[in-house]
Amino acid sequence: MFEPFQQLSPVVQTLLATLFTWGVTAAGASLVFFVPVVRRRLLDAMLGFAAGVMIAASFWSLLSPGIEMAAQLGHTPWLTAVIGFLGGGVFMRLTDRFLPHLHPGLRIDQSEGVKTSWQRSTLLVLAITLHNIPEGLAVGVAFGAVAVGLPSATLGGAIALALGIGIQNFPEGTAVSLPLCREGMGKGRSFLLGQASGMVEPVAGLIGVLFVTYMQSILPYALCFAAGAMIFVVVEELIPESQRINAHIDLVTMATLAGFAVMMALDVALG
């Protein structure tokens, strides 16, 4: 089923997969040309769906294979999982603490990280870019795991992860471009800034695949690290942002369950 793709090197596989996830971010940002306003109800549902996808991907595509690989390599599985998972969360917390950024829907004086005089548009893009780092890293680590040849890593599972992350990138591109357009920025520039938030994924993906390919002993830690980083994004950003309007909590909850089910189905069917 994946034979043509399987013939490529893991670096090329990762590059193609992360270019796809970046492209879906751009597709979400392109709504600025066609839809002047996306109803808050729909955007919240999209963010909830994205959260469900990332939660499922964190377990099915990252934590579970990481635990299996730890056992195969003679590590203590539970300890490897805990160290890697918490390491990913701590890394994202430190990045979130120091990198200047602004979450969509907030005022400029509510920006996080080191205080700067940067423009609101720059801070908005940095917020989404920050959260795309673990996604690109996860894809790179997944394809690196396949290249190493451990039984618990499959090409189908890595592709499923890339598909799932691509799906949840759509609302992220929209969440940047539409607010910028509403604030008076031109549609073209709003689109460019919205899609720019996904540019970090190919870079993070290549770092991930090269790192684990040449340092195979840390692969289980790297998978769990990526899972921890993704869960941090879900809890710190996606779920709170999707539930800022209390009236939409039930809708967001069902959308999150749907996202989890879609990613779970992709991983089980393809992996």
Short mmCIF file of C-alpha atoms in Angstrom, two decimals, residues 19-167:
data_model
loop_
_atom_site.label_atom_id
_atom_site.label_comp_id
_atom_site.label_asym_id
_atom_site.label_seq_id
_atom_site.Cartn_x
_atom_site.Cartn_y
_atom_site.Cartn_z
CA LEU A 19 5.32 19.81 3.96
CA PHE A 20 1.84 18.27 3.85
CA THR A 21 1.07 19.41 7.41
CA TRP A 22 2.35 22.88 6.54
CA GLY A 23 0.16 22.87 3.42
CA VAL A 24 -2.95 22.11 5.48
CA THR A 25 -2.08 25.05 7.74
CA ALA A 26 -1.93 27.21 4.62
CA ALA A 27 -5.30 25.81 3.49
CA GLY A 28 -6.83 26.86 6.80
CA ALA A 29 -5.28 30.31 6.50
CA SER A 30 -6.66 30.65 2.95
CA LEU A 31 -10.22 30.84 4.32
CA VAL A 32 -9.49 34.53 4.76
CA PHE A 33 -10.03 34.92 0.98
CA PHE A 34 -13.38 33.14 0.92
CA VAL A 35 -15.06 33.47 4.32
CA PRO A 36 -15.08 36.93 5.88
CA VAL A 37 -16.19 35.61 9.27
CA VAL A 38 -16.08 32.13 10.81
CA ARG A 39 -18.68 31.76 13.55
CA ARG A 40 -17.16 31.32 16.98
CA ARG A 41 -19.21 28.14 17.45
CA LEU A 42 -17.58 26.53 14.40
CA LEU A 43 -14.09 27.66 15.33
CA ASP A 44 -14.49 26.27 18.86
CA ALA A 45 -15.64 22.94 17.44
CA MET A 46 -12.63 22.86 15.11
CA LEU A 47 -10.27 23.55 18.00
CA GLY A 48 -11.94 20.83 20.07
CA PHE A 49 -11.57 18.40 17.17
CA ALA A 50 -7.89 19.32 16.90
CA ALA A 51 -7.45 18.66 20.62
CA GLY A 52 -8.97 15.19 20.26
CA VAL A 53 -6.67 14.38 17.35
CA MET A 54 -3.59 15.44 19.30
CA ILE A 55 -4.58 13.49 22.43
CA ALA A 56 -5.12 10.30 20.41
CA ALA A 57 -1.91 10.82 18.42
CA SER A 58 0.04 11.30 21.63
CA PHE A 59 -0.94 7.85 22.86
CA TRP A 60 -1.45 5.69 19.78
CA SER A 61 1.40 7.08 17.66
CA LEU A 62 3.93 8.16 20.30
CA LEU A 63 3.56 6.90 23.89
CA SER A 64 2.49 3.34 23.12
CA PRO A 65 5.25 2.70 20.53
CA GLY A 66 7.75 4.45 22.82
CA ILE A 67 6.92 2.13 25.73
CA GLU A 68 7.18 -0.94 23.49
CA MET A 69 10.53 0.22 22.11
CA ALA A 70 11.84 0.86 25.62
CA ALA A 71 11.11 -2.77 26.52
CA GLN A 72 12.72 -4.05 23.30
CA LEU A 73 15.88 -2.03 23.98
CA GLY A 74 16.14 -3.27 27.57
CA HIS A 75 15.07 -0.01 29.23
CA THR A 76 12.64 0.25 32.13
CA PRO A 77 9.47 1.03 30.14
CA TRP A 78 7.53 2.99 32.77
CA LEU A 79 10.55 5.07 33.75
CA THR A 80 11.41 5.85 30.12
CA ALA A 81 7.83 6.95 29.48
CA VAL A 82 7.69 9.18 32.56
CA ILE A 83 11.06 10.83 31.90
CA GLY A 84 10.36 11.44 28.22
CA PHE A 85 6.77 12.59 28.72
CA LEU A 86 7.52 15.04 31.51
CA GLY A 87 10.62 16.22 29.66
CA GLY A 88 8.46 17.22 26.69
CA GLY A 89 6.06 19.10 28.95
CA VAL A 90 8.85 20.92 30.78
CA PHE A 91 10.49 21.88 27.48
CA MET A 92 7.25 23.42 26.21
CA ARG A 93 6.66 25.19 29.53
CA LEU A 94 10.09 26.81 29.41
CA THR A 95 9.61 27.80 25.78
CA ASP A 96 6.16 29.17 26.61
CA ARG A 97 7.61 31.06 29.57
CA PHE A 98 10.35 32.88 27.68
CA LEU A 99 9.30 33.15 23.99
CA PRO A 100 7.16 36.28 23.42
CA HIS A 101 3.76 35.29 21.98
CA LEU A 102 0.07 36.18 22.06
CA HIS A 103 -2.82 33.73 21.92
CA PRO A 104 -5.64 34.51 19.44
CA GLY A 105 -8.50 36.54 20.89
CA LEU A 106 -6.42 38.24 23.60
CA ARG A 107 -5.29 41.86 23.91
CA ILE A 108 -1.72 42.89 23.24
CA ASP A 109 -1.18 43.54 26.96
CA GLN A 110 -2.03 39.89 27.64
CA SER A 111 0.96 38.59 25.70
CA GLU A 112 3.10 35.93 27.37
CA GLY A 113 6.84 35.35 27.58
CA VAL A 114 9.51 38.01 27.74
CA LYS A 115 7.95 41.44 27.19
CA THR A 116 8.83 43.09 23.88
CA SER A 117 7.62 45.89 21.61
CA TRP A 118 6.89 43.46 18.78
CA GLN A 119 3.69 43.94 16.79
CA ARG A 120 0.54 42.00 17.62
CA SER A 121 0.72 40.11 14.30
CA THR A 122 4.21 38.85 15.09
CA LEU A 123 3.17 37.70 18.56
CA LEU A 124 0.11 35.87 17.17
CA VAL A 125 2.21 33.98 14.63
CA LEU A 126 4.77 33.08 17.29
CA ALA A 127 2.02 31.60 19.49
CA ILE A 128 0.93 29.13 16.80
CA THR A 129 4.52 28.53 15.69
CA LEU A 130 5.44 27.60 19.26
CA HIS A 131 2.72 24.97 19.30
CA ASN A 132 3.69 23.55 15.90
CA ILE A 133 7.19 22.62 17.09
CA PRO A 134 6.13 19.41 18.89
CA GLU A 135 3.92 18.43 15.96
CA GLY A 136 6.78 18.57 13.46
CA LEU A 137 9.08 16.90 15.96
CA ALA A 138 6.57 14.08 16.48
CA VAL A 139 6.35 13.36 12.75
CA GLY A 140 10.14 13.31 12.38
CA VAL A 141 10.59 11.00 15.37
CA ALA A 142 7.86 8.65 14.06
CA PHE A 143 9.53 8.26 10.66
CA GLY A 144 12.91 7.91 12.35
CA ALA A 145 11.51 5.06 14.44
CA VAL A 146 10.43 3.27 11.26
CA ALA A 147 13.89 3.71 9.74
CA VAL A 148 15.50 2.11 12.81
CA GLY A 149 13.43 -1.00 12.15
CA LEU A 150 11.94 -1.65 15.56
CA PRO A 151 8.83 -3.90 15.31
CA SER A 152 6.54 -1.50 17.17
CA ALA A 153 7.12 1.29 14.60
CA THR A 154 5.26 1.07 11.29
CA LEU A 155 5.22 3.27 8.21
CA GLY A 156 1.43 3.26 8.29
CA GLY A 157 1.46 4.55 11.84
CA ALA A 158 3.85 7.37 10.93
CA ILE A 159 1.69 8.32 7.95
CA ALA A 160 -1.43 8.22 10.13
CA LEU A 161 0.27 10.60 12.56
CA ALA A 162 1.12 13.02 9.74
CA LEU A 163 -2.46 12.85 8.44
CA GLY A 164 -3.90 13.49 11.89
CA ILE A 165 -1.62 16.44 12.56
CA GLY A 166 -2.42 17.83 9.12
CA ILE A 167 -6.16 17.64 9.85
#
